[in-house]
Amino acid sequence: MPRAISVLAAGHRHDRPVIDTVVLDHAQRSTQNIAVTSVKGGSYEIALAEPVRLRTDDLLVLDDGSLVEVVAAPEPLIEGRAADVAALSRLAWHLGDRHVPVQVLPNRVRARRDASVEALLKSLGAKVVLIEAPFEPEGGAYSTSHQHIHGHDQAHGHDHAHDHEHVHAHGHHHDH
């Protein structure tokens, strides 16, 4: 089975030809090692050296140099729509405070469908809609890839990993 060994970000695609496409949900796009089936019926092993979060239009680089396109699959989501930026910020803050992965759009937020999230959004005055759509949540301190960006690459021989604690006002902390 052909293996995907690295990822080429969508912004670096430059009209390179692809041999196939895989349609993956959020969990699959956040998995470091997984076997997947493509839209053409091909099988590929994603075997990446480090965790990444794949996004629509990213390319999987196979061990033979071929490229396979990634597309986000529609998933059952809940969408909370807000009347203005302040209301949207309040929705995002409350969801983030509960460590709920969220996709932020111009006047709405999306999260995986969950009764408690739906209740929370309604209690905050959001217009709530249940939808099926691709889910591409924001990255963050607790996402699959714990990277701290310092404005330059790490090709110069040392990394900038951090080992520190995050303390939250609601009484718990996270070690990294």
Coordinates of N, CA, C and O in Angstrom, one line a residue:
M1 N 0.9 -1.2 0.0 CA 0.0 0.0 0.0 C 0.9 1.2 0.0 O 1.8 1.3 0.8
P2 N 0.6 2.2 -0.9 CA 1.4 3.4 -0.9 C 1.3 4.2 0.4 O 0.2 4.2 1.0
R3 N 2.4 4.8 0.9 CA 2.4 5.5 2.1 C 2.6 7.0 1.9 O 3.4 7.4 1.2
A4 N 1.8 7.8 2.7 CA 2.0 9.2 2.7 C 3.0 9.5 3.8 O 2.7 9.1 5.0
I5 N 4.1 10.1 3.5 CA 5.1 10.3 4.4 C 5.4 11.7 4.8 O 6.1 12.0 5.8
S6 N 4.7 12.7 4.1 CA 4.8 14.1 4.5 C 3.6 14.8 3.9 O 2.8 14.3 3.1
V7 N 3.5 16.1 4.3 CA 2.4 16.9 3.9 C 2.9 18.2 3.2 O 3.8 18.8 3.7
L8 N 2.3 18.6 2.1 CA 2.5 19.8 1.5 C 1.3 20.7 1.7 O 0.2 20.4 1.3
A9 N 1.5 21.8 2.4 CA 0.4 22.7 2.8 C -0.2 23.3 1.5 O 0.4 23.5 0.5
A10 N -1.5 23.5 1.6 CA -2.3 24.0 0.5 C -1.6 25.2 -0.2 O -1.6 25.4 -1.4
G11 N -1.1 26.1 0.6 CA -0.5 27.3 0.1 C 0.8 27.1 -0.7 O 1.2 28.0 -1.4
H12 N 1.3 25.9 -0.6 CA 2.5 25.6 -1.4 C 2.3 24.6 -2.5 O 3.2 24.0 -3.0
R13 N 1.1 24.5 -2.9 CA 0.6 23.5 -3.9 C 1.2 23.9 -5.3 O 1.7 23.0 -6.0
H14 N 1.0 25.1 -5.7 CA 1.5 25.6 -7.0 C 1.1 24.8 -8.2 O 1.9 24.4 -9.0
D15 N -0.2 24.4 -8.3 CA -0.7 23.7 -9.4 C 0.0 22.3 -9.7 O 0.0 21.9 -10.8
R16 N 0.5 21.7 -8.7 CA 1.1 20.4 -8.9 C 0.0 19.4 -9.1 O -1.0 19.4 -8.5
P17 N 0.3 18.4 -10.0 CA -0.8 17.4 -10.3 C -0.9 16.4 -9.2 O 0.0 16.1 -8.5
V18 N -2.2 16.0 -9.0 CA -2.5 15.0 -8.0 C -3.0 13.7 -8.7 O -3.5 13.8 -9.7
I19 N -2.7 12.6 -8.0 CA -3.1 11.3 -8.6 C -4.4 10.8 -8.0 O -5.1 10.0 -8.6
D20 N -4.9 11.4 -6.9 CA -6.1 10.9 -6.2 C -6.5 12.0 -5.2 O -5.8 12.9 -4.9
T21 N -7.7 11.7 -4.6 CA -8.2 12.6 -3.5 C -8.7 11.7 -2.4 O -9.4 10.7 -2.6
V22 N -8.5 12.1 -1.1 CA -9.1 11.4 0.0 C -10.0 12.4 0.7 O -9.7 13.6 0.8
V23 N -11.2 12.0 1.1 CA -12.2 12.8 1.8 C -12.2 12.3 3.2 O -12.6 11.1 3.5
L24 N -11.7 13.1 4.2 CA -11.5 12.7 5.5 C -12.3 13.6 6.5 O -12.3 14.8 6.3
D25 N -12.8 13.0 7.6 CA -13.4 13.8 8.6 C -12.4 14.4 9.5 O -11.2 14.1 9.4
H26 N -12.8 15.2 10.5 CA -11.8 15.9 11.3 C -10.9 15.0 12.1 O -9.7 15.2 12.2
A27 N -11.5 13.9 12.6 CA -10.7 12.9 13.4 C -9.7 12.3 12.5 O -8.5 12.1 12.9
Q28 N -10.0 11.9 11.3 CA -9.1 11.3 10.4 C -8.0 12.3 10.0 O -6.8 11.9 9.8
R29 N -8.3 13.5 9.8 CA -7.3 14.5 9.4 C -6.4 14.9 10.6 O -5.4 15.6 10.4
S30 N -6.7 14.5 11.8 CA -5.9 14.7 12.9 C -5.1 13.5 13.4 O -4.5 13.5 14.5
T31 N -5.1 12.4 12.6 CA -4.5 11.2 13.0 C -3.2 11.0 12.3 O -3.1 11.2 11.1
Q32 N -2.2 10.7 13.0 CA -0.8 10.6 12.5 C -0.6 9.3 11.7 O 0.1 9.4 10.7
N33 N -1.2 8.2 12.1 CA -1.1 7.0 11.4 C -2.5 6.3 11.1 O -3.2 6.0 12.1
I34 N -2.9 6.2 9.9 CA -4.2 5.7 9.5 C -4.2 5.2 8.1 O -3.5 5.7 7.3
A35 N -5.0 4.2 7.8 CA -5.2 3.7 6.5 C -6.5 4.3 6.0 O -7.5 4.3 6.7
V36 N -6.5 4.8 4.7 CA -7.7 5.5 4.2 C -7.9 5.0 2.7 O -7.0 4.5 2.1
T37 N -9.2 5.1 2.3 CA -9.6 4.8 1.0 C -9.9 6.1 0.2 O -10.6 6.9 0.8
S38 N -9.4 6.2 -1.0 CA -9.6 7.4 -1.8 C -10.9 7.4 -2.6 O -11.6 6.4 -2.7
V39 N -11.2 8.5 -3.2 CA -12.4 8.6 -4.1 C -12.3 7.7 -5.3 O -13.4 7.3 -5.8
K40 N -11.1 7.3 -5.7 CA -10.9 6.4 -6.9 C -10.8 5.0 -6.4 O -10.6 4.1 -7.2
G41 N -11.0 4.7 -5.1 CA -11.0 3.4 -4.6 C -9.6 2.9 -4.2 O -9.4 1.8 -3.8
G42 N -8.6 3.8 -4.3 CA -7.2 3.4 -3.9 C -7.1 3.4 -2.4 O -7.9 4.0 -1.6
S43 N -6.1 2.6 -1.9 CA -5.8 2.6 -0.4 C -4.5 3.2 -0.2 O -3.5 3.0 -0.9
Y44 N -4.4 4.0 0.9 CA -3.2 4.7 1.2 C -3.0 4.6 2.7 O -4.0 4.7 3.5
E45 N -1.8 4.5 3.1 CA -1.4 4.5 4.5 C -0.8 5.9 4.8 O 0.1 6.3 4.2
I46 N -1.5 6.6 5.8 CA -0.9 7.9 6.2 C 0.0 7.5 7.4 O -0.5 7.0 8.4
A47 N 1.3 7.8 7.2 CA 2.3 7.4 8.2 C 3.3 8.6 8.4 O 4.4 8.6 7.9
L48 N 2.8 9.6 9.1 CA 3.6 10.8 9.3 C 4.5 10.7 10.5 O 4.1 10.1 11.5
A49 N 5.6 11.3 10.4 CA 6.6 11.3 11.5 C 6.1 12.0 12.7 O 6.4 11.7 13.8
E50 N 5.3 13.1 12.5 CA 4.8 13.9 13.6 C 3.3 14.2 13.4 O 2.9 14.2 12.3
P51 N 2.6 14.5 14.5 CA 1.2 14.8 14.3 C 1.0 16.1 13.5 O 1.8 17.0 13.7
V52 N 0.0 16.1 12.7 CA -0.4 17.3 11.9 C -1.9 17.4 11.9 O -2.6 16.4 12.2
R53 N -2.4 18.5 11.5 CA -3.8 18.6 11.2 C -3.9 19.0 9.8 O -3.6 20.0 9.3
L54 N -4.5 18.0 9.0 CA -4.7 18.2 7.6 C -5.9 19.1 7.3 O -6.9 19.0 8.1
R55 N -5.8 20.0 6.3 CA -6.9 20.8 5.9 C -7.2 20.6 4.5 O -6.4 20.1 3.7
T56 N -8.4 21.0 4.1 CA -8.8 20.9 2.7 C -7.7 21.6 1.8 O -7.2 22.7 2.1
D57 N -7.4 20.9 0.7 CA -6.4 21.3 -0.3 C -4.9 21.0 0.1 O -4.0 21.3 -0.7
D58 N -4.7 20.5 1.3 CA -3.3 20.0 1.6 C -3.1 18.8 0.7 O -4.0 18.2 0.2
L59 N -1.8 18.5 0.5 CA -1.4 17.4 -0.3 C -0.6 16.4 0.5 O 0.3 16.8 1.2
L60 N -1.0 15.2 0.4 CA -0.2 14.1 1.0 C 0.9 13.7 0.0 O 0.6 13.5 -1.1
V61 N 2.2 13.7 0.5 CA 3.3 13.3 -0.4 C 3.5 11.8 -0.1 O 3.9 11.4 1.0
L62 N 3.3 11.0 -1.2 CA 3.5 9.6 -1.1 C 5.0 9.2 -1.1 O 5.8 10.0 -1.6
D63 N 5.4 8.0 -0.7 CA 6.7 7.6 -0.7 C 7.4 7.5 -2.1 O 8.6 7.6 -2.2
D64 N 6.5 7.5 -3.2 CA 7.1 7.5 -4.5 C 7.1 9.0 -5.1 O 7.4 9.2 -6.3
G65 N 6.7 10.0 -4.3 CA 6.7 11.4 -4.7 C 5.3 11.8 -5.3 O 5.1 13.0 -5.5
S66 N 4.4 10.9 -5.5 CA 3.1 11.3 -6.0 C 2.3 12.1 -4.9 O 2.6 12.0 -3.8
L67 N 1.3 12.8 -5.4 CA 0.5 13.7 -4.5 C -0.9 13.2 -4.4 O -1.5 13.0 -5.5
V68 N -1.5 13.2 -3.2 CA -2.9 12.9 -3.0 C -3.5 14.1 -2.3 O -3.0 14.6 -1.3
E69 N -4.6 14.6 -2.9 CA -5.3 15.8 -2.3 C -6.1 15.4 -1.1 O -6.8 14.4 -1.1
V70 N -6.2 16.3 -0.1 CA -7.1 16.1 1.1 C -8.3 17.1 1.0 O -8.1 18.2 0.6
V71 N -9.4 16.5 1.2 CA -10.7 17.3 1.3 C -11.4 16.9 2.6 O -11.5 15.8 3.0
A72 N -11.9 18.0 3.3 CA -12.6 17.8 4.5 C -14.0 17.2 4.2 O -14.7 17.8 3.4
A73 N -14.4 16.1 4.9 CA -15.7 15.5 4.7 C -16.7 16.3 5.5 O -16.4 16.8 6.6
P74 N -18.0 16.3 5.0 CA -19.1 16.9 5.8 C -19.3 16.1 7.1 O -19.2 14.8 7.0
E75 N -19.6 16.8 8.2 CA -19.8 16.1 9.4 C -21.0 16.7 10.1 O -21.4 17.9 9.8
P76 N -21.7 16.0 11.0 CA -22.8 16.6 11.8 C -22.2 17.7 12.8 O -21.4 17.4 13.6
L77 N -22.6 18.9 12.5 CA -22.1 20.0 13.3 C -23.3 20.8 13.9 O -24.4 20.7 13.4
I78 N -23.0 21.7 14.9 CA -23.9 22.7 15.4 C -23.3 24.0 15.1 O -22.1 24.2 15.2
E79 N -24.1 24.9 14.6 CA -23.7 26.2 14.2 C -24.4 27.2 15.1 O -25.6 27.2 15.2
G80 N -23.6 28.1 15.8 CA -24.2 29.2 16.6 C -24.0 30.5 15.9 O -22.8 30.9 15.7
R81 N -25.1 31.1 15.5 CA -25.0 32.4 14.8 C -25.2 33.5 15.7 O -26.0 33.5 16.6
A82 N -24.4 34.6 15.5 CA -24.4 35.8 16.4 C -24.8 37.0 15.6 O -24.5 37.1 14.4
A83 N -25.4 38.0 16.3 CA -25.9 39.2 15.7 C -24.8 40.2 15.5 O -24.8 41.0 14.5
D84 N -23.7 40.1 16.3 CA -22.6 41.1 16.1 C -21.3 40.5 16.6 O -21.3 39.4 17.1
V85 N -20.2 41.2 16.4 CA -18.9 40.7 16.8 C -18.8 40.4 18.3 O -18.2 39.5 18.7
A86 N -19.4 41.3 19.1 CA -19.3 41.1 20.6 C -20.0 39.8 21.0 O -19.5 39.0 21.8
A87 N -21.2 39.5 20.4 CA -21.9 38.3 20.7 C -21.1 37.0 20.2 O -21.1 36.0 20.8
L88 N -20.5 37.2 19.0 CA -19.7 36.1 18.4 C -18.5 35.8 19.3 O -18.2 34.6 19.6
S89 N -17.9 36.9 19.8 CA -16.7 36.7 20.7 C -17.1 36.0 22.0 O -16.4 35.1 22.5
R90 N -18.3 36.3 22.5 CA -18.8 35.7 23.7 C -19.0 34.2 23.5 O -18.7 33.4 24.3
L91 N -19.6 33.9 22.3 CA -19.8 32.4 22.0 C -18.5 31.7 22.0 O -18.3 30.6 22.6
A92 N -17.6 32.3 21.2 CA -16.2 31.6 21.1 C -15.5 31.5 22.4 O -14.9 30.5 22.7
W93 N -15.6 32.5 23.2 CA -15.0 32.5 24.5 C -15.5 31.4 25.4 O -14.7 30.6 26.0
H94 N -16.8 31.3 25.5 CA -17.4 30.2 26.3 C -17.1 28.8 25.8 O -16.8 27.9 26.6
L95 N -17.1 28.6 24.5 CA -16.8 27.3 24.0 C -15.3 27.0 24.2 O -14.9 25.9 24.6
G96 N -14.4 28.0 24.0 CA -13.0 27.8 24.2 C -12.7 27.5 25.7 O -11.8 26.7 26.0
D97 N -13.4 28.2 26.6 CA -13.3 28.0 28.0 C -13.5 26.5 28.4 O -13.0 26.0 29.4
R98 N -14.4 25.9 27.6 CA -14.7 24.5 27.8 C -13.9 23.5 26.9 O -14.2 22.4 26.8
H99 N -12.9 24.1 26.3 CA -12.0 23.3 25.4 C -12.7 22.6 24.3 O -12.3 21.5 23.9
V100 N -13.7 23.2 23.8 CA -14.5 22.7 22.6 C -13.8 23.1 21.4 O -13.7 24.4 21.2
P101 N -13.4 22.2 20.5 CA -12.8 22.7 19.2 C -13.9 23.5 18.4 O -15.0 23.0 18.3
V102 N -13.5 24.6 17.9 CA -14.4 25.5 17.3 C -13.9 26.0 15.9 O -12.7 26.4 15.9
Q103 N -14.7 26.1 15.0 CA -14.4 26.8 13.7 C -15.1 28.1 13.7 O -16.3 28.2 13.9
V104 N -14.3 29.2 13.6 CA -14.8 30.6 13.6 C -15.0 31.1 12.2 O -14.1 31.1 11.4
L105 N -16.2 31.5 11.9 CA -16.6 32.1 10.6 C -17.1 33.5 10.8 O -17.3 33.9 12.0
P106 N -17.3 34.3 9.8 CA -17.6 35.7 10.0 C -18.7 36.1 11.0 O -18.6 37.0 11.7
N107 N -19.8 35.4 11.0 CA -20.9 35.7 12.0 C -21.4 34.5 12.7 O -22.5 34.5 13.2
R108 N -20.5 33.4 12.8 CA -21.0 32.2 13.4 C -19.8 31.4 13.8 O -18.7 31.6 13.4
V109 N -20.1 30.4 14.7 CA -19.1 29.4 15.1 C -19.7 28.1 14.9 O -20.9 27.9 14.9
R110 N -18.8 27.1 14.6 CA -19.2 25.7 14.4 C -18.5 24.8 15.4 O -17.3 25.0 15.6
A111 N -19.2 23.8 15.9 CA -18.6 22.8 16.7 C -19.2 21.4 16.4 O -20.3 21.4 15.7
R112 N -18.6 20.4 16.8 CA -19.2 19.1 16.6 C -20.6 19.1 17.4 O -20.7 19.7 18.4
R113 N -21.5 18.4 16.8 CA -22.9 18.3 17.3 C -22.8 17.6 18.7 O -22.3 16.5 18.8
D114 N -23.4 18.3 19.7 CA -23.4 17.8 21.1 C -24.5 18.6 21.8 O -24.6 19.8 21.7
A115 N -25.3 17.8 22.5 CA -26.5 18.4 23.2 C -26.1 19.5 24.2 O -26.7 20.6 24.3
S116 N -25.0 19.3 24.9 CA -24.5 20.3 25.9 C -24.0 21.6 25.2 O -24.3 22.7 25.7
V117 N -23.4 21.5 24.1 CA -22.9 22.6 23.3 C -24.2 23.4 22.8 O -24.2 24.6 22.8
E118 N -25.1 22.6 22.3 CA -26.4 23.3 21.8 C -27.0 24.0 22.9 O -27.4 25.2 22.7
A119 N -27.2 23.5 24.1 CA -27.8 24.1 25.2 C -27.0 25.4 25.6 O -27.6 26.4 25.9
L120 N -25.7 25.3 25.6 CA -24.9 26.4 26.0 C -25.1 27.6 25.0 O -25.3 28.7 25.4
L121 N -25.0 27.3 23.7 CA -25.2 28.3 22.7 C -26.5 29.0 22.8 O -26.6 30.2 22.7
K122 N -27.6 28.2 23.0 CA -28.9 28.7 23.1 C -29.0 29.6 24.4 O -29.6 30.7 24.3
S123 N -28.4 29.2 25.5 CA -28.4 30.0 26.7 C -27.7 31.4 26.5 O -28.0 32.3 27.2
L124 N -26.8 31.4 25.6 CA -26.0 32.6 25.3 C -26.7 33.5 24.2 O -26.1 34.5 23.8
G125 N -27.9 33.1 23.8 CA -28.6 33.9 22.8 C -28.3 33.6 21.3 O -28.7 34.4 20.5
A126 N -27.5 32.6 21.1 CA -27.2 32.3 19.7 C -28.4 31.7 18.9 O -29.2 31.0 19.5
K127 N -28.5 32.0 17.6 CA -29.4 31.2 16.8 C -28.7 29.9 16.4 O -27.6 29.9 15.9
V128 N -29.3 28.8 16.8 CA -28.6 27.5 16.7 C -29.2 26.8 15.5 O -30.4 26.7 15.4
V129 N -28.3 26.2 14.6 CA -28.7 25.5 13.5 C -27.9 24.2 13.4 O -26.7 24.2 13.6
L130 N -28.6 23.1 13.2 CA -27.9 21.8 13.0 C -27.6 21.6 11.6 O -28.5 21.7 10.7
I131 N -26.3 21.4 11.2 CA -25.9 21.3 9.8 C -25.0 20.2 9.6 O -24.5 19.5 10.5
E132 N -24.8 19.9 8.3 CA -23.7 18.9 7.9 C -22.8 19.8 7.0 O -23.2 20.4 6.0
A133 N -21.5 19.8 7.4 CA -20.5 20.6 6.7 C -19.1 20.2 7.1 O -18.9 19.5 8.1
P134 N -18.1 20.5 6.2 CA -16.7 20.2 6.6 C -16.4 20.9 7.9 O -16.9 22.1 8.1
F135 N -15.6 20.3 8.8 CA -15.3 20.9 10.1 C -13.8 21.1 10.1 O -13.0 20.2 10.1
E136 N -13.4 22.4 10.1 CA -11.9 22.8 10.2 C -11.7 23.7 11.3 O -11.6 24.9 11.1
P137 N -11.7 23.2 12.5 CA -11.5 24.1 13.7 C -10.2 24.8 13.8 O -9.2 24.4 13.2
E138 N -10.2 25.8 14.6 CA -9.0 26.6 14.8 C -8.0 25.7 15.5 O -8.3 24.8 16.3
G139 N -6.7 26.0 15.3 CA -5.6 25.3 16.0 C -5.5 26.1 17.3 O -6.1 27.1 17.6
G140 N -4.7 25.5 18.2 CA -4.6 26.2 19.5 C -3.6 25.4 20.4 O -3.0 24.4 20.0
A141 N -3.5 25.9 21.6 CA -2.6 25.3 22.5 C -2.8 23.8 22.8 O -1.9 23.1 23.2
Y142 N -4.1 23.4 22.6 CA -4.4 22.0 22.9 C -4.8 21.2 21.6 O -5.4 20.1 21.7
S143 N -4.4 21.7 20.5 CA -4.7 21.0 19.2 C -3.7 19.8 19.1 O -2.8 19.7 19.8
T144 N -3.9 19.1 18.0 CA -3.1 17.9 17.7 C -1.6 18.3 17.7 O -0.7 17.6 18.2
S145 N -1.3 19.4 17.0 CA 0.1 19.8 16.9 C 0.4 20.9 17.9 O -0.1 22.0 17.7
H146 N 1.2 20.6 18.9 CA 1.6 21.5 19.9 C 2.9 22.3 19.4 O 4.0 22.0 19.8
Q147 N 2.7 23.2 18.5 CA 3.8 24.0 18.0 C 3.7 25.4 18.4 O 2.6 26.0 18.4
H148 N 4.8 26.0 18.8 CA 4.9 27.4 19.1 C 5.6 28.0 17.9 O 6.8 27.7 17.7
I149 N 5.0 29.0 17.2 CA 5.6 29.6 16.1 C 6.4 30.8 16.5 O 5.9 31.6 17.3
H150 N 7.6 30.9 16.0 CA 8.5 32.0 16.4 C 8.9 32.9 15.3 O 9.8 33.6 15.4
G151 N 8.2 32.8 14.1 CA 8.4 33.7 13.0 C 9.6 33.2 12.1 O 9.9 33.9 11.2
H152 N 10.2 32.1 12.4 CA 11.2 31.6 11.5 C 11.2 30.1 11.6 O 10.7 29.5 12.5
D153 N 11.8 29.4 10.6 CA 11.8 28.0 10.6 C 12.8 27.4 11.5 O 13.7 28.2 12.0
Q154 N 12.8 26.1 11.7 CA 13.7 25.5 12.6 C 14.8 24.8 11.9 O 15.5 24.0 12.5
A155 N 15.1 25.2 10.6 CA 16.1 24.5 9.8 C 17.5 24.9 10.3 O 18.5 24.3 9.8
H156 N 17.6 25.9 11.1 CA 19.0 26.3 11.5 C 19.5 25.5 12.7 O 20.5 25.9 13.3
G157 N 18.9 24.3 13.0 CA 19.6 23.4 13.9 C 19.1 23.4 15.4 O 19.6 22.6 16.1
H158 N 18.2 24.1 15.8 CA 17.6 24.0 17.1 C 16.1 24.3 17.1 O 15.6 25.0 16.3
D159 N 15.5 23.7 18.0 CA 14.0 23.9 18.1 C 13.7 24.9 19.2 O 14.5 25.3 20.0
H160 N 12.4 25.2 19.2 CA 11.9 26.2 20.1 C 10.8 25.6 20.9 O 9.8 26.3 21.2
A161 N 10.9 24.3 21.3 CA 9.8 23.7 22.0 C 9.8 24.3 23.4 O 10.8 24.7 24.0
H162 N 8.6 24.4 24.0 CA 8.5 24.9 25.3 C 7.9 23.8 26.2 O 7.0 23.1 25.9
D163 N 8.3 23.8 27.4 CA 7.8 22.9 28.4 C 7.3 23.8 29.6 O 8.1 24.3 30.4
H164 N 6.0 24.1 29.6 CA 5.5 25.0 30.6 C 4.1 24.6 30.9 O 3.4 23.9 30.2
E165 N 3.6 25.2 31.9 CA 2.3 24.9 32.4 C 1.3 26.1 32.0 O 1.7 27.2 32.0
H166 N 0.1 25.7 31.6 CA -0.9 26.7 31.4 C -1.9 26.7 32.5 O -2.5 25.6 32.8
V167 N -2.1 27.8 33.2 CA -3.1 27.8 34.3 C -4.3 28.6 33.9 O -4.2 29.7 33.2
H168 N -5.5 28.1 34.2 CA -6.7 28.8 33.8 C -7.5 29.2 35.0 O -7.4 28.6 36.1
A169 N -8.2 30.3 34.8 CA -9.0 30.9 35.9 C -10.0 29.9 36.5 O -10.4 30.1 37.6
H170 N -10.4 28.9 35.7 CA -11.4 28.0 36.2 C -10.9 26.8 37.0 O -11.5 25.8 37.2
G171 N -9.6 27.0 37.5 CA -9.1 26.1 38.5 C -8.4 24.9 38.1 O -8.1 24.0 39.0
H172 N -8.0 24.7 36.8 CA -7.2 23.6 36.5 C -6.1 24.0 35.6 O -6.0 25.1 35.1
H173 N -5.1 23.1 35.4 CA -4.0 23.5 34.6 C -3.6 22.4 33.7 O -4.1 21.2 33.8
H174 N -2.8 22.7 32.7 CA -2.4 21.7 31.7 C -0.9 21.7 31.6 O -0.3 22.8 31.4
D175 N -0.2 20.6 31.7 CA 1.2 20.5 31.5 C 1.5 20.2 30.0 O 0.8 19.5 29.4
H176 N 2.6 20.9 29.5 CA 3.0 20.6 28.2 C 4.4 20.1 28.2 O 5.2 20.5 29.0

